[in-house]
Amino acid sequence: MTYHYYMFHKPFGCITARRDARFPVVMDYFRHLHNEKLSPVGRLDRETEGLLMITDDGRWNQNMSHPAYHVPKTYEFMAMGTLNEEKIKYLSNGILLTGADRPTSGAELTVTGQTTLSCVRPALHPDMQEKLKYNLPNHPVVCGQITITEGKKRQIRRMLKAVDCCVIYLKRLSIGSIVLDPALRPGEFKEYSPFHTT
């Protein structure tokens, strides 16, 4: 049997599901392929964009997405708030999230910049701009990259919230050795072989 693998740049506002009554879903982008066996590899929440693999290879999907395999996933983020060495150390040691019975695995985090909300708000999705319209323009915003090896629901948002940072932009850049092609625009996909360099 020949399996299919697609690298998809998931857009903001799209649900990782087959069907949803309120929002567009990622599988809408693949209907024209007429392959009912295709499924997303893991999940990205509605407000997160970036790399999402789609495949009809169930075993590969399981190996890539199951928490037991600890596949690293790297994201670019912007969050209202600040991150100092103490907060970064706290995140790197793992956090007991609200409602969880054990801490997350540690996250690897790098701060890449500091700015203010007024500087980044125009570049955000219109839905997010609307959500933030009553926040102070000079509210500090921290930018960075974060890598996790689990996939708990809204994990990065919840981890950063635990150190008083509210995520306003989140984009997945990579899953293991698979890196999002920068030429792919939101909503676009391409065939991809995970078993050799393309």
Coordinates of N, CA, C and O in Angstrom, one line a residue:
M1 N 0.8 -1.2 0.0 CA 0.0 0.0 0.0 C 0.9 1.3 0.0 O 1.9 1.3 0.7
T2 N 0.5 2.2 -0.8 CA 1.2 3.5 -0.8 C 0.6 4.5 0.1 O -0.6 4.8 0.0
Y3 N 1.4 5.0 1.0 CA 0.8 6.0 2.0 C 1.1 7.4 1.4 O 2.1 7.6 0.7
H4 N 0.4 8.3 1.9 CA 0.5 9.7 1.5 C 0.8 10.6 2.7 O 0.2 10.4 3.8
Y5 N 1.7 11.6 2.5 CA 2.1 12.5 3.6 C 2.1 13.9 3.1 O 2.6 14.2 2.0
Y6 N 1.5 14.8 3.8 CA 1.4 16.2 3.3 C 1.8 17.1 4.4 O 1.4 17.0 5.6
M7 N 2.6 18.1 4.1 CA 3.0 19.2 4.9 C 2.0 20.3 4.7 O 1.9 20.8 3.6
F8 N 1.3 20.7 5.8 CA 0.2 21.7 5.7 C 0.6 22.9 6.6 O 1.0 22.7 7.7
H9 N 0.4 24.1 6.0 CA 0.6 25.3 6.8 C -0.8 25.7 7.3 O -1.6 26.3 6.6
K10 N -1.2 25.2 8.5 CA -2.5 25.5 9.1 C -2.7 26.9 9.4 O -1.9 27.6 10.0
P11 N -3.8 27.5 8.9 CA -4.1 28.9 9.1 C -4.7 29.2 10.5 O -5.4 28.3 11.0
F12 N -4.6 30.4 11.0 CA -5.4 30.8 12.2 C -6.9 30.7 11.9 O -7.3 30.9 10.8
G13 N -7.6 30.3 12.9 CA -9.1 30.2 12.8 C -9.7 28.9 12.3 O -10.9 28.8 12.1
C14 N -8.8 28.0 12.1 CA -9.2 26.7 11.5 C -9.0 25.6 12.6 O -8.1 25.6 13.3
I15 N -10.0 24.7 12.7 CA -10.1 23.7 13.7 C -9.4 22.4 13.2 O -9.6 22.0 12.0
T16 N -8.6 21.8 14.1 CA -8.0 20.5 13.7 C -9.1 19.4 13.9 O -9.1 18.8 15.0
A17 N -9.9 19.2 12.9 CA -11.0 18.2 13.0 C -11.5 17.9 11.6 O -11.1 18.5 10.6
R18 N -12.4 16.9 11.5 CA -13.0 16.6 10.2 C -14.2 17.5 9.9 O -14.4 17.9 8.8
R19 N -14.9 17.7 11.0 CA -16.1 18.6 10.8 C -16.3 19.4 12.0 O -16.0 19.0 13.1
D20 N -16.9 20.6 11.9 CA -17.2 21.5 13.0 C -18.4 22.4 12.6 O -18.4 22.8 11.4
A21 N -19.3 22.6 13.5 CA -20.5 23.3 13.2 C -20.3 24.8 13.0 O -21.0 25.5 12.4
R22 N -19.2 25.3 13.7 CA -19.0 26.8 13.8 C -17.8 27.3 12.9 O -17.9 28.4 12.4
F23 N -16.8 26.5 12.8 CA -15.5 26.9 12.2 C -15.1 26.0 11.0 O -15.5 24.9 11.0
P24 N -14.3 26.6 10.1 CA -13.7 25.7 9.1 C -12.7 24.7 9.7 O -12.2 25.0 10.8
V25 N -12.5 23.6 9.1 CA -11.7 22.5 9.6 C -10.5 22.3 8.7 O -10.6 22.5 7.5
V26 N -9.5 21.7 9.2 CA -8.3 21.5 8.4 C -8.6 20.5 7.2 O -8.0 20.7 6.1
M27 N -9.4 19.6 7.4 CA -9.7 18.6 6.4 C -10.4 19.2 5.2 O -10.5 18.6 4.1
D28 N -11.0 20.4 5.4 CA -11.7 21.0 4.2 C -10.7 21.3 3.1 O -11.0 21.3 1.9
Y29 N -9.4 21.5 3.5 CA -8.4 21.8 2.5 C -8.0 20.5 1.7 O -7.3 20.7 0.7
F30 N -8.4 19.4 2.1 CA -8.0 18.1 1.5 C -9.1 17.3 0.8 O -8.9 16.2 0.3
R31 N -10.4 17.9 0.9 CA -11.5 17.2 0.3 C -11.3 16.8 -1.1 O -11.8 15.7 -1.6
H32 N -10.7 17.7 -1.9 CA -10.6 17.4 -3.3 C -9.7 16.2 -3.7 O -9.7 15.8 -4.8
L33 N -8.9 15.7 -2.6 CA -8.1 14.6 -2.9 C -8.9 13.3 -2.8 O -8.4 12.2 -3.2
H34 N -10.1 13.4 -2.2 CA -11.0 12.2 -2.1 C -10.3 11.0 -1.5 O -10.4 9.9 -1.9
N35 N -9.7 11.3 -0.4 CA -9.0 10.2 0.4 C -9.5 10.3 1.9 O -9.0 11.1 2.7
E36 N -10.5 9.5 2.2 CA -11.2 9.5 3.5 C -10.3 9.0 4.6 O -10.6 9.2 5.8
K37 N -9.2 8.4 4.3 CA -8.3 7.9 5.3 C -7.3 8.9 5.8 O -6.6 8.6 6.8
L38 N -7.2 10.1 5.2 CA -6.3 11.1 5.7 C -6.8 11.6 7.0 O -8.0 11.8 7.3
S39 N -5.8 11.9 7.9 CA -6.0 12.4 9.2 C -4.9 13.3 9.6 O -3.8 13.2 9.2
P40 N -5.2 14.3 10.5 CA -4.1 15.2 11.0 C -3.2 14.4 12.0 O -3.7 13.5 12.7
V41 N -2.0 14.8 12.0 CA -1.0 14.2 12.9 C -1.0 15.1 14.2 O -0.3 16.1 14.1
G42 N -1.7 14.7 15.2 CA -1.8 15.6 16.4 C -2.7 16.7 16.1 O -3.6 16.6 15.2
R43 N -2.7 17.8 17.0 CA -3.6 18.8 16.9 C -2.9 20.2 17.0 O -1.9 20.3 17.7
L44 N -3.6 21.2 16.5 CA -3.2 22.6 16.8 C -4.6 23.3 17.1 O -5.5 23.1 16.4
D45 N -4.6 24.1 18.1 CA -5.9 24.7 18.4 C -6.2 25.8 17.4 O -5.4 26.2 16.5
R46 N -7.4 26.4 17.5 CA -7.9 27.2 16.5 C -7.1 28.5 16.2 O -6.9 29.0 15.1
E47 N -6.5 29.0 17.3 CA -5.7 30.2 17.2 C -4.2 30.0 17.0 O -3.4 30.9 17.0
T48 N -3.8 28.7 16.8 CA -2.4 28.4 16.5 C -2.3 28.1 15.0 O -3.1 27.3 14.4
E49 N -1.3 28.6 14.4 CA -1.0 28.3 12.9 C 0.3 27.5 12.8 O 0.9 27.2 13.8
G50 N 0.6 27.2 11.6 CA 1.9 26.6 11.3 C 1.8 25.1 10.9 O 0.8 24.6 10.4
L51 N 2.9 24.4 11.2 CA 3.1 23.0 10.6 C 2.1 22.0 11.2 O 2.0 21.8 12.4
L52 N 1.4 21.4 10.3 CA 0.5 20.3 10.7 C 0.7 19.2 9.6 O 0.5 19.5 8.4
M53 N 1.1 18.0 9.9 CA 1.2 16.9 9.0 C -0.1 16.2 8.8 O -0.9 16.1 9.8
I54 N -0.4 15.8 7.6 CA -1.7 15.1 7.3 C -1.3 13.8 6.6 O -0.4 13.8 5.7
T55 N -1.8 12.7 7.0 CA -1.4 11.4 6.4 C -2.5 10.3 6.5 O -3.4 10.5 7.3
D56 N -2.3 9.3 5.7 CA -3.2 8.1 5.8 C -2.4 6.9 6.4 O -2.9 5.8 6.4
D57 N -1.2 7.2 6.9 CA -0.4 6.2 7.5 C -0.6 6.2 9.0 O 0.0 7.0 9.7
G58 N -1.5 5.3 9.5 CA -1.9 5.3 10.9 C -0.7 5.0 11.8 O -0.7 5.7 12.9
R59 N 0.1 4.1 11.5 CA 1.2 3.8 12.4 C 2.2 5.0 12.5 O 2.6 5.3 13.6
W60 N 2.5 5.6 11.4 CA 3.4 6.8 11.4 C 2.8 7.9 12.2 O 3.4 8.6 13.0
N61 N 1.5 8.1 12.0 CA 0.7 9.1 12.8 C 0.9 8.9 14.3 O 1.2 9.8 15.0
Q62 N 0.7 7.6 14.7 CA 0.8 7.3 16.1 C 2.2 7.5 16.6 O 2.4 8.1 17.7
N63 N 3.2 7.2 15.9 CA 4.6 7.3 16.3 C 5.0 8.8 16.4 O 5.8 9.2 17.3
M64 N 4.4 9.7 15.6 CA 4.7 11.1 15.6 C 3.9 11.9 16.7 O 4.4 12.9 17.2
S65 N 2.7 11.4 17.0 CA 1.8 12.2 17.8 C 1.7 11.7 19.2 O 1.3 12.5 20.1
H66 N 1.9 10.4 19.5 CA 1.7 9.9 20.9 C 2.7 10.5 21.8 O 3.9 10.4 21.6
P67 N 2.3 11.0 23.0 CA 3.2 11.5 24.0 C 4.3 10.6 24.4 O 5.4 11.0 24.8
A68 N 4.1 9.3 24.3 CA 5.1 8.3 24.8 C 6.3 8.4 24.0 O 7.4 8.0 24.4
Y69 N 6.3 8.9 22.7 CA 7.4 8.9 21.9 C 8.2 10.2 22.0 O 9.3 10.3 21.4
H70 N 7.7 11.2 22.7 CA 8.5 12.4 23.1 C 9.1 13.1 21.8 O 10.3 13.5 21.8
V71 N 8.3 13.2 20.8 CA 8.8 13.9 19.6 C 8.8 15.4 19.9 O 7.8 16.0 20.2
P72 N 10.0 16.1 19.7 CA 10.0 17.5 20.0 C 9.2 18.3 19.0 O 9.3 18.0 17.8
K73 N 8.5 19.3 19.5 CA 7.8 20.3 18.6 C 8.2 21.7 19.0 O 8.1 22.0 20.2
T74 N 8.6 22.5 18.0 CA 9.1 23.8 18.3 C 8.1 24.8 17.7 O 7.6 24.7 16.6
Y75 N 7.9 25.9 18.5 CA 6.9 26.9 18.2 C 7.6 28.3 18.4 O 8.4 28.5 19.2
E76 N 7.1 29.2 17.5 CA 7.4 30.6 17.7 C 6.2 31.3 18.4 O 5.1 30.9 18.1
F77 N 6.5 32.1 19.4 CA 5.4 32.7 20.1 C 5.6 34.2 20.4 O 6.7 34.7 20.4
M78 N 4.5 34.9 20.6 CA 4.5 36.2 21.2 C 3.5 36.2 22.4 O 2.4 35.6 22.2
A79 N 3.8 36.8 23.5 CA 3.0 36.8 24.7 C 3.0 38.1 25.4 O 4.1 38.7 25.5
M80 N 1.9 38.5 25.9 CA 1.9 39.7 26.7 C 2.5 39.3 28.1 O 2.0 38.3 28.7
G81 N 3.5 40.1 28.5 CA 4.1 39.8 29.8 C 5.6 39.8 29.6 O 6.1 40.3 28.5
T82 N 6.3 39.4 30.6 CA 7.8 39.3 30.5 C 8.3 38.0 31.0 O 7.6 37.3 31.7
L83 N 9.5 37.6 30.5 CA 10.1 36.4 30.9 C 11.5 36.7 31.4 O 12.4 37.1 30.6
N84 N 11.8 36.4 32.7 CA 13.1 36.6 33.2 C 13.7 35.2 33.4 O 13.1 34.1 33.1
E85 N 14.9 35.1 33.9 CA 15.7 33.9 34.1 C 14.9 32.9 35.0 O 14.9 31.7 34.8
E86 N 14.3 33.5 36.1 CA 13.6 32.6 37.0 C 12.4 32.0 36.4 O 12.1 30.8 36.6
K87 N 11.6 32.7 35.6 CA 10.5 32.1 34.9 C 10.9 31.1 33.9 O 10.3 30.0 33.7
I88 N 12.0 31.4 33.1 CA 12.5 30.4 32.1 C 12.9 29.1 32.8 O 12.6 28.0 32.3
K89 N 13.6 29.3 33.9 CA 14.0 28.1 34.7 C 12.8 27.2 35.1 O 12.8 26.0 35.1
Y90 N 11.8 27.9 35.6 CA 10.6 27.3 36.0 C 9.9 26.5 34.9 O 9.5 25.3 35.1
L91 N 9.9 27.1 33.7 CA 9.3 26.4 32.5 C 10.2 25.2 32.1 O 9.7 24.2 31.7
S92 N 11.5 25.4 32.2 CA 12.4 24.3 31.8 C 12.4 23.1 32.7 O 12.8 22.0 32.4
N93 N 11.9 23.3 34.0 CA 11.7 22.2 34.9 C 10.4 21.5 34.8 O 10.2 20.4 35.4
G94 N 9.5 22.0 34.1 CA 8.1 21.4 34.0 C 7.2 22.0 35.0 O 7.6 22.5 36.1
I95 N 5.9 22.1 34.6 CA 4.9 22.8 35.4 C 3.7 21.9 35.7 O 3.3 21.2 34.8
L96 N 3.2 22.0 36.9 CA 1.9 21.3 37.2 C 0.8 22.2 36.7 O 0.5 23.2 37.4
L97 N 0.2 21.8 35.6 CA -0.9 22.6 35.1 C -2.2 22.4 35.9 O -2.4 21.4 36.5
T98 N -3.1 23.4 35.9 CA -4.3 23.3 36.6 C -5.1 22.1 36.1 O -5.3 21.9 34.9
G99 N -5.6 21.2 37.0 CA -6.3 20.1 36.6 C -5.5 18.8 36.3 O -6.1 17.8 36.1
A100 N -4.2 19.0 36.3 CA -3.3 17.9 35.9 C -2.8 17.1 37.2 O -2.8 17.7 38.3
D101 N -2.5 15.8 37.1 CA -2.1 15.1 38.2 C -0.5 15.0 38.3 O 0.0 14.5 39.3
R102 N 0.2 15.4 37.2 CA 1.6 15.4 37.3 C 2.1 16.5 36.4 O 1.5 16.9 35.5
P103 N 3.3 17.0 36.7 CA 3.9 18.1 35.9 C 4.1 17.8 34.5 O 4.3 16.6 34.1
T104 N 4.2 18.8 33.6 CA 4.6 18.6 32.2 C 6.1 18.3 32.2 O 6.8 18.5 33.2
S105 N 6.5 17.7 31.1 CA 8.0 17.7 30.9 C 8.5 19.1 30.7 O 7.7 20.0 30.4
G106 N 9.8 19.3 31.0 CA 10.4 20.6 30.8 C 10.3 21.1 29.4 O 10.4 20.3 28.5
A107 N 10.2 22.4 29.3 CA 10.2 23.1 27.9 C 11.6 23.7 27.7 O 12.2 24.2 28.7
E108 N 12.0 23.8 26.5 CA 13.2 24.5 26.2 C 12.8 25.8 25.6 O 12.1 25.8 24.6
L109 N 13.2 26.9 26.2 CA 12.7 28.2 25.8 C 13.8 29.2 25.5 O 14.8 29.3 26.3
T110 N 13.7 30.0 24.4 CA 14.6 31.1 24.1 C 13.9 32.3 23.9 O 12.9 32.3 23.1
V111 N 14.2 33.4 24.6 CA 13.6 34.7 24.3 C 14.4 35.4 23.2 O 15.6 35.4 23.2
T112 N 13.6 35.8 22.1 CA 14.3 36.4 21.0 C 14.0 37.9 20.9 O 14.7 38.6 20.1
G113 N 13.1 38.4 21.7 CA 12.9 39.9 21.7 C 11.9 40.4 22.7 O 11.2 39.6 23.2
Q114 N 11.9 41.7 22.9 CA 10.9 42.3 23.7 C 10.4 43.5 23.0 O 11.1 44.2 22.3
T115 N 9.0 43.7 23.1 CA 8.4 44.9 22.4 C 7.2 45.3 23.2 O 7.0 44.9 24.3
T116 N 6.3 46.0 22.5 CA 5.0 46.4 23.1 C 3.9 46.0 22.3 O 4.0 45.8 21.0
L117 N 2.7 46.0 22.8 CA 1.5 45.5 22.1 C 1.2 46.4 20.9 O 0.9 45.8 19.8
S118 N 1.4 47.7 21.0 CA 1.1 48.6 19.9 C 2.0 48.3 18.7 O 1.6 48.5 17.5
C119 N 3.2 47.7 18.9 CA 4.1 47.4 17.8 C 3.7 46.1 17.0 O 3.9 46.0 15.8
V120 N 3.2 45.2 17.7 CA 2.9 43.9 17.1 C 1.4 43.7 16.7 O 1.1 42.9 15.9
R121 N 0.5 44.5 17.4 CA -0.9 44.2 17.1 C -1.3 44.3 15.7 O -2.1 43.5 15.2
P122 N -0.8 45.3 14.9 CA -1.2 45.4 13.5 C -0.9 44.1 12.6 O -1.5 43.9 11.6
A123 N 0.1 43.4 13.1 CA 0.5 42.2 12.3 C -0.3 40.9 12.7 O -0.1 39.9 12.1
L124 N -1.1 41.0 13.8 CA -1.8 39.9 14.3 C -3.1 39.6 13.4 O -3.5 40.5 12.7
H125 N -3.6 38.4 13.5 CA -4.9 38.1 12.8 C -6.0 39.1 13.3 O -6.0 39.4 14.5
P126 N -6.9 39.5 12.4 CA -7.9 40.4 12.8 C -8.7 40.0 14.0 O -9.1 40.8 14.8
D127 N -9.0 38.7 14.2 CA -9.7 38.2 15.3 C -8.9 38.5 16.6 O -9.5 38.8 17.7
M128 N -7.6 38.3 16.6 CA -6.8 38.6 17.8 C -6.7 40.1 18.0 O -6.7 40.5 19.2
Q129 N -6.6 40.9 17.0 CA -6.6 42.3 17.1 C -7.9 42.8 17.8 O -7.8 43.6 18.8
E130 N -9.0 42.2 17.4 CA -10.3 42.6 18.1 C -10.3 42.2 19.6 O -10.7 43.0 20.4
K131 N -9.7 41.0 19.8 CA -9.7 40.5 21.2 C -8.8 41.4 22.1 O -9.1 41.5 23.3
L132 N -7.8 42.0 21.5 CA -6.8 42.8 22.3 C -7.1 44.3 22.3 O -6.3 45.1 22.9
K133 N -8.2 44.7 21.7 CA -8.4 46.2 21.5 C -8.5 47.0 22.7 O -8.3 48.2 22.7
Y134 N -8.8 46.4 23.9 CA -9.0 47.1 25.1 C -7.7 47.0 26.0 O -7.7 47.6 27.1
N135 N -6.7 46.3 25.5 CA -5.5 46.2 26.3 C -4.6 47.5 26.0 O -4.7 48.1 25.0
L136 N -3.8 47.8 27.0 CA -3.0 49.0 26.9 C -1.9 48.9 25.8 O -1.3 47.9 25.7
P137 N -1.8 49.9 25.0 CA -0.9 49.8 23.8 C 0.6 49.6 24.3 O 1.4 49.0 23.5
N138 N 1.0 50.1 25.5 CA 2.3 49.9 25.9 C 2.6 48.7 26.8 O 3.6 48.5 27.4
H139 N 1.6 47.8 26.7 CA 1.7 46.5 27.5 C 3.0 45.7 26.9 O 3.1 45.6 25.7
P140 N 3.9 45.3 27.8 CA 5.1 44.6 27.3 C 4.7 43.3 26.6 O 3.8 42.6 27.1
V141 N 5.4 43.0 25.6 CA 5.2 41.7 24.8 C 6.6 41.0 24.7 O 7.6 41.7 24.3
V142 N 6.6 39.7 25.0 CA 7.9 39.0 24.9 C 7.7 38.0 23.7 O 6.7 37.5 23.4
C143 N 8.8 37.9 22.9 CA 8.8 37.0 21.7 C 9.9 35.9 21.9 O 10.9 36.2 22.6
G144 N 9.6 34.8 21.4 CA 10.6 33.7 21.6 C 10.2 32.4 20.9 O 9.3 32.4 20.1
Q145 N 11.0 31.4 21.1 CA 10.7 30.0 20.6 C 10.7 29.1 21.8 O 11.5 29.2 22.8
I146 N 9.8 28.1 21.7 CA 9.7 27.1 22.8 C 9.5 25.7 22.2 O 8.8 25.6 21.2
T147 N 10.2 24.8 22.8 CA 10.1 23.4 22.3 C 9.6 22.5 23.5 O 10.0 22.6 24.6
I148 N 8.6 21.7 23.1 CA 8.0 20.8 24.1 C 8.0 19.4 23.5 O 8.2 19.2 22.3
T149 N 7.9 18.3 24.3 CA 7.9 17.0 23.8 C 6.6 16.2 24.1 O 6.6 15.0 24.0
E150 N 5.6 17.0 24.6 CA 4.3 16.4 24.8 C 3.3 17.1 23.9 O 3.7 18.0 23.1
G151 N 2.0 16.8 24.1 CA 1.0 17.5 23.4 C -0.3 17.7 24.1 O -1.3 17.4 23.6
K152 N -0.1 18.1 25.4 CA -1.3 18.3 26.2 C -2.2 19.4 25.6 O -1.6 20.3 25.0
K153 N -3.5 19.4 25.9 CA -4.4 20.4 25.3 C -3.9 21.8 25.7 O -3.7 22.2 26.9
R154 N -3.7 22.7 24.7 CA -3.3 24.1 24.8 C -2.1 24.2 25.8 O -2.0 25.1 26.6
Q155 N -1.2 23.3 25.7 CA -0.1 23.2 26.7 C 0.8 24.4 26.8 O 1.1 24.9 27.9
I156 N 1.2 24.9 25.6 CA 2.1 26.1 25.7 C 1.4 27.3 26.2 O 1.9 28.1 27.1
R157 N 0.2 27.5 25.8 CA -0.6 28.6 26.4 C -0.8 28.5 27.9 O -0.7 29.5 28.6
R158 N -1.0 27.3 28.3 CA -1.2 27.1 29.8 C 0.1 27.2 30.5 O 0.1 27.7 31.7
M159 N 1.2 26.7 30.0 CA 2.5 26.8 30.6 C 2.9 28.3 30.8 O 3.3 28.8 31.8
L160 N 2.7 29.1 29.7 CA 3.1 30.5 29.8 C 2.2 31.3 30.7 O 2.6 32.2 31.4
K161 N 0.9 30.9 30.7 CA -0.1 31.6 31.6 C 0.4 31.4 33.1 O 0.2 32.3 33.9
A162 N 1.0 30.2 33.3 CA 1.4 29.9 34.7 C 2.6 30.9 35.2 O 2.8 31.0 36.4
V163 N 3.2 31.5 34.2 CA 4.3 32.5 34.6 C 3.8 33.9 34.1 O 4.6 34.8 33.8
D164 N 2.5 34.1 34.1 CA 1.9 35.4 33.9 C 2.1 36.0 32.5 O 2.3 37.2 32.3
C165 N 2.2 35.1 31.5 CA 2.3 35.5 30.1 C 1.1 35.0 29.3 O 0.8 33.8 29.4
C166 N 0.5 35.9 28.6 CA -0.7 35.6 27.8 C -0.3 35.5 26.3 O 0.0 36.5 25.7
V167 N -0.4 34.3 25.7 CA 0.0 34.1 24.4 C -1.0 34.8 23.4 O -2.2 34.6 23.5
I168 N -0.4 35.6 22.5 CA -1.2 36.3 21.5 C -0.9 35.9 20.1 O -1.6 36.2 19.1
Y169 N 0.2 35.1 19.9 CA 0.6 34.5 18.6 C 1.3 33.3 18.8 O 2.2 33.2 19.7
L170 N 0.9 32.2 18.1 CA 1.6 30.9 18.3 C 1.7 30.2 16.9 O 0.6 30.1 16.3
K171 N 2.9 29.8 16.5 CA 3.1 29.2 15.2 C 4.0 28.0 15.4 O 5.1 28.2 15.9
R172 N 3.6 26.8 15.0 CA 4.5 25.7 15.0 C 5.4 25.7 13.9 O 5.0 25.7 12.7
L173 N 6.7 25.6 14.2 CA 7.8 25.6 13.2 C 8.2 24.2 12.8 O 8.6 24.0 11.6
S174 N 8.2 23.3 13.7 CA 8.8 22.0 13.4 C 8.2 20.9 14.3 O 7.7 21.1 15.4
I175 N 8.3 19.6 13.7 CA 7.9 18.4 14.5 C 9.1 17.5 14.3 O 9.3 17.0 13.1
G176 N 9.8 17.1 15.3 CA 11.0 16.3 15.1 C 11.9 17.0 14.1 O 12.3 18.2 14.2
S177 N 12.3 16.2 13.0 CA 13.2 16.8 12.0 C 12.5 17.5 10.9 O 13.1 18.0 9.9
I178 N 11.1 17.5 10.9 CA 10.3 18.1 9.9 C 10.1 19.5 10.1 O 9.5 19.9 11.2
V179 N 10.6 20.4 9.2 CA 10.5 21.8 9.4 C 9.6 22.4 8.4 O 9.6 22.1 7.2
L180 N 8.7 23.3 8.8 CA 7.7 23.9 7.9 C 8.4 24.7 6.8 O 9.3 25.5 7.1
D181 N 8.1 24.4 5.6 CA 8.6 25.1 4.4 C 8.2 26.5 4.5 O 7.0 26.8 4.4
P182 N 9.1 27.5 4.5 CA 8.7 28.9 4.6 C 8.0 29.4 3.4 O 7.4 30.5 3.4
A183 N 8.1 28.6 2.3 CA 7.4 29.0 1.0 C 5.9 28.7 1.1 O 5.1 29.2 0.3
L184 N 5.5 27.9 2.0 CA 4.1 27.5 2.2 C 3.3 28.6 2.9 O 3.7 28.9 4.0
R185 N 2.3 29.2 2.3 CA 1.5 30.2 2.9 C 0.4 29.5 3.7 O 0.1 28.4 3.4
P186 N -0.2 30.2 4.7 CA -1.3 29.6 5.4 C -2.4 29.1 4.5 O -2.8 29.8 3.5
G187 N -2.8 27.9 4.7 CA -3.8 27.2 3.9 C -3.2 26.4 2.7 O -4.0 25.7 2.1
E188 N -1.9 26.5 2.5 CA -1.3 25.7 1.5 C -0.7 24.4 2.0 O -0.3 24.4 3.2
F189 N -0.5 23.4 1.1 CA 0.1 22.2 1.5 C 0.9 21.6 0.4 O 0.7 22.0 -0.8
K190 N 1.8 20.7 0.7 CA 2.6 20.0 -0.4 C 2.8 18.6 0.0 O 2.8 18.3 1.2
E191 N 3.0 17.7 -0.9 CA 3.4 16.3 -0.6 C 4.8 16.3 0.0 O 5.7 17.2 -0.4
Y192 N 5.0 15.4 1.0 CA 6.3 15.4 1.7 C 6.6 14.0 2.1 O 5.8 13.3 2.5
S193 N 7.9 13.6 1.9 CA 8.3 12.3 2.3 C 9.1 12.4 3.6 O 10.1 13.1 3.6
P194 N 8.6 11.9 4.7 CA 9.2 12.0 6.0 C 10.4 11.0 6.1 O 11.1 11.1 7.1
F195 N 10.7 10.2 5.1 CA 11.7 9.2 5.2 C 13.0 9.5 4.4 O 14.0 8.8 4.5
H196 N 13.1 10.7 3.7 CA 14.3 11.1 3.1 C 14.3 12.6 3.0 O 13.2 13.2 3.0
T197 N 15.4 13.2 2.8 CA 15.5 14.6 2.7 C 15.0 15.0 1.3 O 15.3 14.5 0.3
T198 N 14.1 16.1 1.3 CA 13.5 16.6 0.1 C 14.2 17.9 -0.3 O 14.8 18.5 0.4

